[in-house]
JSON list of C-alpha atoms in Angstrom, two decimals:
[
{"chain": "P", "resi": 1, "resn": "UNK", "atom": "CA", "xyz": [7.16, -1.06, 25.36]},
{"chain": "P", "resi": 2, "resn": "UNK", "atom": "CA", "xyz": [6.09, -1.81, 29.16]},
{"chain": "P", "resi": 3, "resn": "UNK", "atom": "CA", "xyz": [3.72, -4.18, 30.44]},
{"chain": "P", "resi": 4, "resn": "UNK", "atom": "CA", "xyz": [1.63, -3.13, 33.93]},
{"chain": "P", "resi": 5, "resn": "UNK", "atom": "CA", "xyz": [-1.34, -5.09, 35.49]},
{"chain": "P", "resi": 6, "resn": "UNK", "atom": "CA", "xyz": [-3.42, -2.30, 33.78]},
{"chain": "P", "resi": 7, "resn": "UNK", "atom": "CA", "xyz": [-2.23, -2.35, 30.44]},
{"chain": "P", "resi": 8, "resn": "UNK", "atom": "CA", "xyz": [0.83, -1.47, 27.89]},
{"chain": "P", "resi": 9, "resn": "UNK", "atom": "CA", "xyz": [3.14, 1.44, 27.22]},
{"chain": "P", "resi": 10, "resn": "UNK", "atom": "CA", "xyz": [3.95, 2.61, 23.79]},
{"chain": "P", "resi": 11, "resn": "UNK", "atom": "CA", "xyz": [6.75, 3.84, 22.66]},
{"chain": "P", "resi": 12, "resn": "UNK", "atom": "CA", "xyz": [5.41, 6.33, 19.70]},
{"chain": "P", "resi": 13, "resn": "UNK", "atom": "CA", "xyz": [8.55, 8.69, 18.68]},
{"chain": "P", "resi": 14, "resn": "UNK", "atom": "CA", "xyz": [7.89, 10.97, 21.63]},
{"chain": "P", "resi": 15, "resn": "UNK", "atom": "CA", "xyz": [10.63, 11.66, 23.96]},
{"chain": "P", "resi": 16, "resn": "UNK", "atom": "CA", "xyz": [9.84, 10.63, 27.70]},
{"chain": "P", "resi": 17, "resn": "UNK", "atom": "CA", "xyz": [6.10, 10.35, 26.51]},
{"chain": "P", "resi": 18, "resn": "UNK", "atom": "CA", "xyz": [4.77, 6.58, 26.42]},
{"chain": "P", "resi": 19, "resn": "UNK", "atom": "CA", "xyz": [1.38, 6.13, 24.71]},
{"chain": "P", "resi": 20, "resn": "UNK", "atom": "CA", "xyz": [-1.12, 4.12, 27.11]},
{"chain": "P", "resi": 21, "resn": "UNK", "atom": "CA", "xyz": [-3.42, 0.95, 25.76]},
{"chain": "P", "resi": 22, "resn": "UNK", "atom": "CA", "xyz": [-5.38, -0.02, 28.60]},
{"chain": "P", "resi": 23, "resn": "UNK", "atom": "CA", "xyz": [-6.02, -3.88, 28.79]},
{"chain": "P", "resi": 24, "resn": "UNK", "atom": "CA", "xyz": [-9.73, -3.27, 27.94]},
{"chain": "P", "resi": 25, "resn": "UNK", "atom": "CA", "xyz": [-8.58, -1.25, 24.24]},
{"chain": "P", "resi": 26, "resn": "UNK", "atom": "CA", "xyz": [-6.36, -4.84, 23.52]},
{"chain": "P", "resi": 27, "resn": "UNK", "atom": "CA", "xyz": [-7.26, -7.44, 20.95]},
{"chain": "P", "resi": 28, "resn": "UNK", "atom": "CA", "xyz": [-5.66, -10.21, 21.22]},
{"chain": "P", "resi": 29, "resn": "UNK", "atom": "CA", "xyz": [-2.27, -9.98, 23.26]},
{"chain": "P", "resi": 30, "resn": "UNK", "atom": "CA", "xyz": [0.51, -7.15, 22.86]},
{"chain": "P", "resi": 31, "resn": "UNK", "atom": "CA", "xyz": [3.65, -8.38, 22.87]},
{"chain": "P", "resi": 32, "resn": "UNK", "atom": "CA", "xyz": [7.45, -6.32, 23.00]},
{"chain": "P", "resi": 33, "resn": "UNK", "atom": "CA", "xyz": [9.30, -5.46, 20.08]},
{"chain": "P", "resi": 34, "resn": "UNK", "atom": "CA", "xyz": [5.83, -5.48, 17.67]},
{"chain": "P", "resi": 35, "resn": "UNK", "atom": "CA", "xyz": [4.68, -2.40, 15.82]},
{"chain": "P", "resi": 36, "resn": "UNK", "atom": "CA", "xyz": [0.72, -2.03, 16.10]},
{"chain": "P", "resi": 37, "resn": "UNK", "atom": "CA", "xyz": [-2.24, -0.29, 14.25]},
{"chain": "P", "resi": 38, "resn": "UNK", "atom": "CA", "xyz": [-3.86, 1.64, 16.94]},
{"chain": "P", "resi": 39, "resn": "UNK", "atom": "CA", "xyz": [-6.57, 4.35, 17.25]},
{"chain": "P", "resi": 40, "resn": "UNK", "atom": "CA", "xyz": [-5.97, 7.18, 19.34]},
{"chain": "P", "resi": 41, "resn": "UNK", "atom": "CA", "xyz": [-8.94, 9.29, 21.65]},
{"chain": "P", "resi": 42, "resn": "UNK", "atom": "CA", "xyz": [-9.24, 11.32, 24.38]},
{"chain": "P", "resi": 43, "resn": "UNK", "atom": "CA", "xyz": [-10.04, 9.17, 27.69]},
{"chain": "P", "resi": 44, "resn": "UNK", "atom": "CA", "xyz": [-13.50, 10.68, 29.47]},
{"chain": "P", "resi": 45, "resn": "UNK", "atom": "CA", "xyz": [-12.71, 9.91, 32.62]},
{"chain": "P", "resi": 46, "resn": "UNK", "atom": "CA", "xyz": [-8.86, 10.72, 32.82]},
{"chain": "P", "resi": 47, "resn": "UNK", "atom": "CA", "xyz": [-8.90, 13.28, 29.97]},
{"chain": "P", "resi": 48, "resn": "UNK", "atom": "CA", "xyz": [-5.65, 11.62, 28.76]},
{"chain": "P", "resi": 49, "resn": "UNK", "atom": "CA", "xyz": [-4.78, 10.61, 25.36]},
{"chain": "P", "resi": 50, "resn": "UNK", "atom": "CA", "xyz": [-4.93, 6.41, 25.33]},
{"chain": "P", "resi": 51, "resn": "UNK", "atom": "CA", "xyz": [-4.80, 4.05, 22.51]},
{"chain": "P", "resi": 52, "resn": "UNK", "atom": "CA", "xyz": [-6.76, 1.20, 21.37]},
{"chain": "P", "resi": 53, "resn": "UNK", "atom": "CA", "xyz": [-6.45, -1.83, 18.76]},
{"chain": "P", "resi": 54, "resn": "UNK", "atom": "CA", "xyz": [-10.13, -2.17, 18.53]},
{"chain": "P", "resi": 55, "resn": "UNK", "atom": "CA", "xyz": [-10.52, -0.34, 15.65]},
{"chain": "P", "resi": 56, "resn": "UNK", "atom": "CA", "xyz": [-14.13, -1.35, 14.50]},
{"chain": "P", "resi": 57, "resn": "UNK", "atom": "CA", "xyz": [-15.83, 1.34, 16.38]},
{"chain": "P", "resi": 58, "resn": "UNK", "atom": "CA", "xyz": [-14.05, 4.00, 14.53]},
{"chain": "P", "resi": 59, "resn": "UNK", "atom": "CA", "xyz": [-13.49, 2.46, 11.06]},
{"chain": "P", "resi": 60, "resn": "UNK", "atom": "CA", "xyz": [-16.58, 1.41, 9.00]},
{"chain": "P", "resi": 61, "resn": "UNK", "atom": "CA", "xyz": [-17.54, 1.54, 5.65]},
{"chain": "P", "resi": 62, "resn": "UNK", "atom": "CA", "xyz": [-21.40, 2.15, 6.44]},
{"chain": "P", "resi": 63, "resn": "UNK", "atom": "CA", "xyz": [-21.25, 5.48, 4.31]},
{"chain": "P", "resi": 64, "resn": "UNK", "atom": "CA", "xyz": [-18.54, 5.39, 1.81]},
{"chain": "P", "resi": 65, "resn": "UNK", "atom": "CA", "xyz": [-16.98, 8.71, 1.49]},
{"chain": "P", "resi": 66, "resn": "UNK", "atom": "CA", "xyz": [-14.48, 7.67, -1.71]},
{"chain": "P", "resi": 67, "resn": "UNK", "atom": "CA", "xyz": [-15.03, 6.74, -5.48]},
{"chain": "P", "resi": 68, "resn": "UNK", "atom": "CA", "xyz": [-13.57, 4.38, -8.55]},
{"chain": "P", "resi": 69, "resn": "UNK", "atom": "CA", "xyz": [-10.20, 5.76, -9.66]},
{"chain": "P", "resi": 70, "resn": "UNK", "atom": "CA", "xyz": [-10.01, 8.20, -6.77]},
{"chain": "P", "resi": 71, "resn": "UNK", "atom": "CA", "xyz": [-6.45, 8.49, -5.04]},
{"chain": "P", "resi": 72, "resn": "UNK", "atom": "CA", "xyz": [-6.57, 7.72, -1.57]},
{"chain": "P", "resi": 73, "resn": "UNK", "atom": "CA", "xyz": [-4.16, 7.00, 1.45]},
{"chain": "P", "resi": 74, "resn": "UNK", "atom": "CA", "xyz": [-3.45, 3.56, 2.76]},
{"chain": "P", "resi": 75, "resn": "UNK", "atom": "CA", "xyz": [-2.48, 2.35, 6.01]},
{"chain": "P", "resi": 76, "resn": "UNK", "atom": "CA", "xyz": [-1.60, -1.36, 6.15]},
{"chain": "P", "resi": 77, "resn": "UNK", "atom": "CA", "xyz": [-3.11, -3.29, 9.05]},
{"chain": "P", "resi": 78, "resn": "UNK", "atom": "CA", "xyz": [-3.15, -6.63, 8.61]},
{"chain": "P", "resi": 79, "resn": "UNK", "atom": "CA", "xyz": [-2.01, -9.74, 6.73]},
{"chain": "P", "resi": 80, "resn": "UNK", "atom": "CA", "xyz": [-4.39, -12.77, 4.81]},
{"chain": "P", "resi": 81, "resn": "UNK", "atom": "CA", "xyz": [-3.81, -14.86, 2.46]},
{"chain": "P", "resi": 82, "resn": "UNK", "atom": "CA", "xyz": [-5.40, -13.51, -0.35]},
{"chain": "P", "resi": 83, "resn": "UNK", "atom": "CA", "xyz": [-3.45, -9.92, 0.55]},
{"chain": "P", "resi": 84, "resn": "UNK", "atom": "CA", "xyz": [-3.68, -6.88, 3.07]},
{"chain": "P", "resi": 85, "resn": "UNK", "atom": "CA", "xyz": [-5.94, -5.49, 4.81]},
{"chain": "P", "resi": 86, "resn": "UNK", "atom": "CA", "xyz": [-5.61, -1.65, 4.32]},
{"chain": "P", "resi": 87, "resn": "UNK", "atom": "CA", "xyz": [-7.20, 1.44, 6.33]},
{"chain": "P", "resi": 88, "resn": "UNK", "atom": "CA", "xyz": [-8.44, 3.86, 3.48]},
{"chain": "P", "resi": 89, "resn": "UNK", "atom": "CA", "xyz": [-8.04, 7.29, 4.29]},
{"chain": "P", "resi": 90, "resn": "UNK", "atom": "CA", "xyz": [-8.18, 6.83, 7.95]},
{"chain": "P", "resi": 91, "resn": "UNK", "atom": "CA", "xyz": [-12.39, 5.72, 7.62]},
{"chain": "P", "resi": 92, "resn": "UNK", "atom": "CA", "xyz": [-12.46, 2.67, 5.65]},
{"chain": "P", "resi": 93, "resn": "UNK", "atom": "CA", "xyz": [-11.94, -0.97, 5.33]},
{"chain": "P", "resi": 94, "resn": "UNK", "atom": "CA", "xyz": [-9.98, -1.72, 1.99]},
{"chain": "P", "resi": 95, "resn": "UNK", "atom": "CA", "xyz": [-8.46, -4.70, 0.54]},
{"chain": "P", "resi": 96, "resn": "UNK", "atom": "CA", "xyz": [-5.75, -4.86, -1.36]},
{"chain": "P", "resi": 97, "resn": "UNK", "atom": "CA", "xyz": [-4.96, -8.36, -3.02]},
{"chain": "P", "resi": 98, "resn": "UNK", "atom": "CA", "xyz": [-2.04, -9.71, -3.42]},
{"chain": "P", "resi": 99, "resn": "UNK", "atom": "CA", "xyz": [-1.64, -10.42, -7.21]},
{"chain": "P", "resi": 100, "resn": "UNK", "atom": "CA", "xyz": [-1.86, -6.71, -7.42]},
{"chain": "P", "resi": 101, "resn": "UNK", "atom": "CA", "xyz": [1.15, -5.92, -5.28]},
{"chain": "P", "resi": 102, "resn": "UNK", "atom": "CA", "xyz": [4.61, -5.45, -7.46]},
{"chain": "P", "resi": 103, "resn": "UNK", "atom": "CA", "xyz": [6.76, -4.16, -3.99]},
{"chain": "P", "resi": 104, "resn": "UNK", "atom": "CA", "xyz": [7.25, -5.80, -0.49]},
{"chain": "P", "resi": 105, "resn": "UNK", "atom": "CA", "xyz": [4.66, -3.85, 1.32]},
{"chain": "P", "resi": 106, "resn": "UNK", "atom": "CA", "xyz": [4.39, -4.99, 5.75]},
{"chain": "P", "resi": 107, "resn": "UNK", "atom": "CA", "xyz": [2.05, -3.86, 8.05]},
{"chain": "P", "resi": 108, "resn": "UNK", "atom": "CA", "xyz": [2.49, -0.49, 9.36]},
{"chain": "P", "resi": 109, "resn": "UNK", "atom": "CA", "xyz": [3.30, 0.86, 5.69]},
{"chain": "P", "resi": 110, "resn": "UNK", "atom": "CA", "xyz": [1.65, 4.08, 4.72]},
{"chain": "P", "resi": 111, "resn": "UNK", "atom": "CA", "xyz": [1.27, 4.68, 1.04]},
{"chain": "P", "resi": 112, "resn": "UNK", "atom": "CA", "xyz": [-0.28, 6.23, -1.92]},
{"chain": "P", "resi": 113, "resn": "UNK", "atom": "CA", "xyz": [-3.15, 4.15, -3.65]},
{"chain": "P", "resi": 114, "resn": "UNK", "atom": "CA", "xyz": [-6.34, 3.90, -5.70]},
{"chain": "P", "resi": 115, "resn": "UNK", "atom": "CA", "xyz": [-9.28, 3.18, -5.02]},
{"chain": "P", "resi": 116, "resn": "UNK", "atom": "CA", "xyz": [-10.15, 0.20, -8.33]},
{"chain": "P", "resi": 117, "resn": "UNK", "atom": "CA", "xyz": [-13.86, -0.44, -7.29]},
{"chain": "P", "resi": 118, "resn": "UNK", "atom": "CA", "xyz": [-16.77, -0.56, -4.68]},
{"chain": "P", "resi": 119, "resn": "UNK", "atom": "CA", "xyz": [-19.05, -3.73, -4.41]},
{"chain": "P", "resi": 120, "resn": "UNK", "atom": "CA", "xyz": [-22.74, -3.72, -3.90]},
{"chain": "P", "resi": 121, "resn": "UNK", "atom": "CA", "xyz": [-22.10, -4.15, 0.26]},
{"chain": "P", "resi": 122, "resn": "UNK", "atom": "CA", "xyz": [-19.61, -1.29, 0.07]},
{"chain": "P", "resi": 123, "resn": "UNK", "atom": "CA", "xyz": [-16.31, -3.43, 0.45]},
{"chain": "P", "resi": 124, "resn": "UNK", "atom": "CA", "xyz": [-13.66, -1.06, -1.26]},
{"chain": "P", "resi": 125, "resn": "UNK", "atom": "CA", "xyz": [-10.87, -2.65, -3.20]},
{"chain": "P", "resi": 126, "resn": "UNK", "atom": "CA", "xyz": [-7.99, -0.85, -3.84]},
{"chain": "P", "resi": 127, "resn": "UNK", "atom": "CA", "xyz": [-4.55, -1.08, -5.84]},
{"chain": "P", "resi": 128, "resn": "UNK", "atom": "CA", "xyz": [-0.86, 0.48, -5.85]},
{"chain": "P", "resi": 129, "resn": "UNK", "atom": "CA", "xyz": [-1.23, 1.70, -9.39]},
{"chain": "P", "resi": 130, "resn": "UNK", "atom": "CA", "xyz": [-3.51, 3.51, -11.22]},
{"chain": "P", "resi": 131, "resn": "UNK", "atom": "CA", "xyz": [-5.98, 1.93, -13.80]},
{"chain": "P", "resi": 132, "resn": "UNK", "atom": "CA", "xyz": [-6.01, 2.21, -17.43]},
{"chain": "P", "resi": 133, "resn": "UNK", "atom": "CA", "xyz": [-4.00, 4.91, -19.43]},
{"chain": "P", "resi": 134, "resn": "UNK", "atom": "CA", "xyz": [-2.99, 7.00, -16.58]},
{"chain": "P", "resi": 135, "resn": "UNK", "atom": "CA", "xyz": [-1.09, 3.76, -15.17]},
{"chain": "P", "resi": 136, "resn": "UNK", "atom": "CA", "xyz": [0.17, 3.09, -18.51]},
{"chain": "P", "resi": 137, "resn": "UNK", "atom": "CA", "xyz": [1.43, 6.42, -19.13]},
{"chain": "P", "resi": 138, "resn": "UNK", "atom": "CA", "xyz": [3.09, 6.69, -15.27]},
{"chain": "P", "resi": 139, "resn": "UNK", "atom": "CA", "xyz": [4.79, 3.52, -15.58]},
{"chain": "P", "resi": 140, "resn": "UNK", "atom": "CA", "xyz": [6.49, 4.17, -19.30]},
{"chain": "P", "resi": 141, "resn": "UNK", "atom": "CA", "xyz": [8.08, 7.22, -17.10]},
{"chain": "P", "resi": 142, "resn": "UNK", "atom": "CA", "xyz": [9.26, 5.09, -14.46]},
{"chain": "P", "resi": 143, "resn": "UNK", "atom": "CA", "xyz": [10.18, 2.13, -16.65]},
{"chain": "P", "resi": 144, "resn": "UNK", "atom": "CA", "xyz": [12.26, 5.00, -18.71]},
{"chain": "P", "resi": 145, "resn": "UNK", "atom": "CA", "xyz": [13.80, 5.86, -15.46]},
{"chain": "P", "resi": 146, "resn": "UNK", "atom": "CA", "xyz": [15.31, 2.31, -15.11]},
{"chain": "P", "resi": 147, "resn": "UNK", "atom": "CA", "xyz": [16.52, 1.80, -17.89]},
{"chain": "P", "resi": 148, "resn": "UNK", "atom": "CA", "xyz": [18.56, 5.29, -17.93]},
{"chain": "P", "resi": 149, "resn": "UNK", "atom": "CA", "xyz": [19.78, 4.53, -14.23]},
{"chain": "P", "resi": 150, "resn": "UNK", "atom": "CA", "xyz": [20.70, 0.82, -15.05]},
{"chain": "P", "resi": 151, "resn": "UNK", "atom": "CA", "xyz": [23.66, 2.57, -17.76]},
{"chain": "P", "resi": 152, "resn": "UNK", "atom": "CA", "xyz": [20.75, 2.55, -20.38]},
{"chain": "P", "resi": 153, "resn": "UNK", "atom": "CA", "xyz": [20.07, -0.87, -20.84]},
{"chain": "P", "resi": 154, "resn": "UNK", "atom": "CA", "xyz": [17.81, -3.30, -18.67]},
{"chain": "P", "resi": 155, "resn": "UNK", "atom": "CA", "xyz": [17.77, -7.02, -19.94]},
{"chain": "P", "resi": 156, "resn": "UNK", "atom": "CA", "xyz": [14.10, -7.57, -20.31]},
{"chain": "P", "resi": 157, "resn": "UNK", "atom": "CA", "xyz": [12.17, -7.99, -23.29]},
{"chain": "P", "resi": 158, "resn": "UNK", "atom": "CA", "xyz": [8.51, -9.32, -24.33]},
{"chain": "P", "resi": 159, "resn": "UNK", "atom": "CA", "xyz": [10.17, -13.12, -23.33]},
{"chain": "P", "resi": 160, "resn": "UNK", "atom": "CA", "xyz": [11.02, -12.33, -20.37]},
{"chain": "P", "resi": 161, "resn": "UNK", "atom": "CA", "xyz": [9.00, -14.10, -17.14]},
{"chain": "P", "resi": 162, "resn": "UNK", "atom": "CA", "xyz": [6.69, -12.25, -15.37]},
{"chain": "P", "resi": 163, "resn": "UNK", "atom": "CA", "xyz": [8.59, -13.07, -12.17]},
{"chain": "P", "resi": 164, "resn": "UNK", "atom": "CA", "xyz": [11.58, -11.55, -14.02]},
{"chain": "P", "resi": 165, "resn": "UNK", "atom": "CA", "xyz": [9.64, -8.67, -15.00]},
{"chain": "P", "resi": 166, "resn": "UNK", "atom": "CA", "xyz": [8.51, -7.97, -11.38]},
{"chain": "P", "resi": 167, "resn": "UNK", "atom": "CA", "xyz": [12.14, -8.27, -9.67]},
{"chain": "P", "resi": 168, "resn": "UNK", "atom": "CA", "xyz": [13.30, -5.67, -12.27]},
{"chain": "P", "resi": 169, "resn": "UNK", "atom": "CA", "xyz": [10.77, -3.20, -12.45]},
{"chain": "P", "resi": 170, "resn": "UNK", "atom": "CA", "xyz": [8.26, -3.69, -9.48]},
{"chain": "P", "resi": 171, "resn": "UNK", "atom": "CA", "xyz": [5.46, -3.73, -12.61]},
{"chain": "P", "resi": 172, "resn": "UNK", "atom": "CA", "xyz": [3.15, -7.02, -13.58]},
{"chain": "P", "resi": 173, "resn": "UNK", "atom": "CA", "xyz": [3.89, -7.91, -16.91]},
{"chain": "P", "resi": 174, "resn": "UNK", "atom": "CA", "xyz": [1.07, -6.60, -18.46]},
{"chain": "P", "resi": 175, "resn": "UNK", "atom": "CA", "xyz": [1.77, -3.08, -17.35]},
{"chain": "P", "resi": 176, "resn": "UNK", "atom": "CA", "xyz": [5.61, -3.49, -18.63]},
{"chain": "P", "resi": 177, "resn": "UNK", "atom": "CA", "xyz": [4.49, -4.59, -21.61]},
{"chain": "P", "resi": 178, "resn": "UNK", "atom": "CA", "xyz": [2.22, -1.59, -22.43]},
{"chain": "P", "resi": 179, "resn": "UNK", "atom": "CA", "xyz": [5.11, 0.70, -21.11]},
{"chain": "P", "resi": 180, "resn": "UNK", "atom": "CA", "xyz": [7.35, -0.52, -23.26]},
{"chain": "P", "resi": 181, "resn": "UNK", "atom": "CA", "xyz": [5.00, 0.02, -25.83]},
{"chain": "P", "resi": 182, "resn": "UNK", "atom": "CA", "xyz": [4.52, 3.55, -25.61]},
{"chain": "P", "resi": 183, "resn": "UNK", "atom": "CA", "xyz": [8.28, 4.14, -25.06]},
{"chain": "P", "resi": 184, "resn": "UNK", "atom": "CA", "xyz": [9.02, 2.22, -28.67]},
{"chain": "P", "resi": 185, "resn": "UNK", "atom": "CA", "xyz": [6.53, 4.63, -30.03]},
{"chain": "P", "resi": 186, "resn": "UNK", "atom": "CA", "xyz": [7.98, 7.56, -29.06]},
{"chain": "P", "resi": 187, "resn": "UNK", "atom": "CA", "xyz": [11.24, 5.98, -30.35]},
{"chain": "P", "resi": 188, "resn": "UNK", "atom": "CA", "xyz": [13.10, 6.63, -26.58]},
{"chain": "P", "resi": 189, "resn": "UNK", "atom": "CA", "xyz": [14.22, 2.68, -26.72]},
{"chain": "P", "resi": 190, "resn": "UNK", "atom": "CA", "xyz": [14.93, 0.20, -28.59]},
{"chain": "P", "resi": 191, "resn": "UNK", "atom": "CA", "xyz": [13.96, -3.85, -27.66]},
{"chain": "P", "resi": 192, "resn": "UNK", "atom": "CA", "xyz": [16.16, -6.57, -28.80]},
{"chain": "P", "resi": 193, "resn": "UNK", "atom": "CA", "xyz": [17.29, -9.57, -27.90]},
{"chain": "P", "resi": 194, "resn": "UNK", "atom": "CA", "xyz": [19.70, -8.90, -24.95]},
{"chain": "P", "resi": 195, "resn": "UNK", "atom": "CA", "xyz": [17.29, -6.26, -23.48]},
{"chain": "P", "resi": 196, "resn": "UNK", "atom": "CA", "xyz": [15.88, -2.77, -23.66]},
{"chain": "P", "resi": 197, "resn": "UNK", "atom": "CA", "xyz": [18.31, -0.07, -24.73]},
{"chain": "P", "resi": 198, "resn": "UNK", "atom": "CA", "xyz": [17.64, 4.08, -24.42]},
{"chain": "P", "resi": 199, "resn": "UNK", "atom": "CA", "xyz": [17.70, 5.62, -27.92]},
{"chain": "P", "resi": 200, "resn": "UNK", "atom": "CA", "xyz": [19.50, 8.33, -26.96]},
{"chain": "P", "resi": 201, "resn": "UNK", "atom": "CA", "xyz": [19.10, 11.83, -28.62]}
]
């Protein structure tokens, strides 16, 4: 990135082409070496493309165009305490709290998630895994997965800490627990003491 009395150059993957954020499109200072969420429009007066970091006149959740359970596309833009503040489909505000987050996740990440529910003034909260069965049923597969690509064994069990539980498999708890559930009753592992062994066929 360069600096000029005008504004900042971006470097954004194309060759010999820097992106432009004029000094009046900046919140807050720009400084080398950071990635930032920017929106991208067509300059009236220069007819150039130029970026900005105020992103409230294009994002908005006046009119939300997204429902419960729906699966949507997240862009993380910033960082609170309570969790991340996401871009939902490229429209909306979303939150996405941080006791629902099994995976490091950093701003700039693009991913898959779902929308988990609207409030009364339209604030859209949103999670990395589905809700309900479909989750359940998703993350049996994937805890399946693990335990074939570990040699067929991972050492977790119903005792085993949640914080355990989340280094291993990326999952809360609760989740594991109903994965392993369904993969008992389909009699594809076994759970004992040392861990969860494949059954296999």
């Amino acid at each position: 990135m360069d600096k000029t009395v005008h504004g900042a150059f971006l470097d954004w993957g194309l060759h010999g082409k820097d992106l432009f954020l004029p000094n009046r499109n900046q919140q807050g200072g720009i400084l080398a070496g950071r990635s930032y969420i920017v929106y991208l429009y067509e300059d009236s007066i220069t007819g150039r493309c130029v970026a900005t970091t105020k992103l409230k006149g294009f994002i908005n959740n006046d009119l939300v165009t997204v429902e419960p359970r729906q699966e949507v596309d997240l862009l993380v833009a910033s960082e609170s305490p309570i969790g991340y503040r996401v871009i939902v489909n490229n429209r909306h505000w979303g939150m996405l709290y941080r006791n629902q987050v099994f995976r490091p996740v950093a701003i700039g990440d693009r991913m898959k998630g779902y929308v988990r529910k609207i409030t009364e003034d339209n604030r859209i909260d949103v999670s990395l895994q589905q809700e309900g069965y479909a989750q359940v049923k998703d993350s049996a597969e994937v805890l399946l997965q693990l335990v074939i690509g570990n040699g067929g064994h991972l050492p977790l069990n119903d005792d085993s800490s949640p914080e355990e539980v989340k280094r291993l498999t990326e999952m809360s708890k609760k989740v594991f627990k109903r994965s392993l559930g369904v993969l008992m009753k389909r009699g594809a592992v076994e759970v004992g003491e040392d861990g969860i062994k494949v059954k296999w066929q």
